């Protein structure tokens, strides 16, 4: 089975621009979560989507948004980029059961490294 | 609020020596516990997980971890480290209130010396 794929792998943007990152989960997985990884803050949860609905959200400003499509693929968008948005953005997928998810094993993609200049 | 602490930022171990990486969590009930490894430029790979039952959990690549409720710990161990084990290791907690969200520790970087 193919793993979680993320595109693009690397991205350079300038302040004020917006960016869209894409994530394709493992086939059959219905839950997709996004994490931001920075040297200072470590790994932080952004949001989770299940069946095209945002089910859980971390403590990030509204500039960070996402969506999920009917085939479970997900995109996240960051508008009005700031220097501090430079990070590795990781996507993780899990089977999803519609109930408590914290016990599910999440499988991570290789990430998209975003550099904001 | 739930939290995860990995007290050691960086550890250096000689190849062939044993390894123990520490992880302490803060959570009111029994959490779901995970260890992930991240090699440079890569995503996270699951090493092992604890949900319930036997408190000694075996994982991939010869790693094991032991859940100790009394100490709120979930330390990762390996009896003999290989140079390819050099990477960053993350302990994480999954909690019911957090939905799918995993709460990660800050990570421990492992260097292996020859």
mmCIF file of N, CA and C in Angstrom, chain B residues 5 7 15 29 37 44 58 70 73-74 78 89:
data_model
loop_
_atom_site.group_PDB
_atom_site.id
_atom_site.type_symbol
_atom_site.label_atom_id
_atom_site.label_comp_id
_atom_site.label_asym_id
_atom_site.label_seq_id
_atom_site.Cartn_x
_atom_site.Cartn_y
_atom_site.Cartn_z
ATOM 1 N N UNK B 5 6.700 15.470 28.327
ATOM 2 C CA UNK B 5 8.041 15.986 28.589
ATOM 3 C C UNK B 5 9.086 14.952 28.228
ATOM 4 N N UNK B 7 12.860 14.891 28.854
ATOM 5 C CA UNK B 7 13.845 15.695 29.587
ATOM 6 C C UNK B 7 15.185 15.865 28.882
ATOM 7 N N UNK B 15 27.992 3.043 19.735
ATOM 8 C CA UNK B 15 27.390 1.948 18.988
ATOM 9 C C UNK B 15 27.553 0.655 19.778
ATOM 10 N N UNK B 29 -6.166 10.469 32.978
ATOM 11 C CA UNK B 29 -6.545 9.054 32.853
ATOM 12 C C UNK B 29 -5.437 8.334 32.085
ATOM 13 N N UNK B 37 9.911 8.100 15.363
ATOM 14 C CA UNK B 37 11.282 8.471 15.035
ATOM 15 C C UNK B 37 11.271 9.271 13.739
ATOM 16 N N UNK B 44 7.586 11.314 10.134
ATOM 17 C CA UNK B 44 7.631 10.527 11.358
ATOM 18 C C UNK B 44 7.273 9.073 11.079
ATOM 19 N N UNK B 58 6.573 -4.047 22.568
ATOM 20 C CA UNK B 58 7.652 -4.258 21.594
ATOM 21 C C UNK B 58 7.334 -3.497 20.321
ATOM 22 N N UNK B 70 2.513 4.626 37.681
ATOM 23 C CA UNK B 70 2.867 5.299 38.933
ATOM 24 C C UNK B 70 3.861 6.436 38.705
ATOM 25 N N UNK B 73 5.274 7.546 33.138
ATOM 26 C CA UNK B 73 6.387 7.495 32.195
ATOM 27 C C UNK B 73 6.156 6.434 31.128
ATOM 28 N N UNK B 74 6.846 6.625 30.046
ATOM 29 C CA UNK B 74 6.781 5.680 28.913
ATOM 30 C C UNK B 74 8.143 5.763 28.244
ATOM 31 N N UNK B 78 16.441 0.331 23.980
ATOM 32 C CA UNK B 78 16.988 -0.576 22.976
ATOM 33 C C UNK B 78 18.258 -1.156 23.558
ATOM 34 N N UNK B 89 13.807 11.444 18.204
ATOM 35 C CA UNK B 89 12.762 10.586 18.725
ATOM 36 C C UNK B 89 11.720 11.423 19.459
#
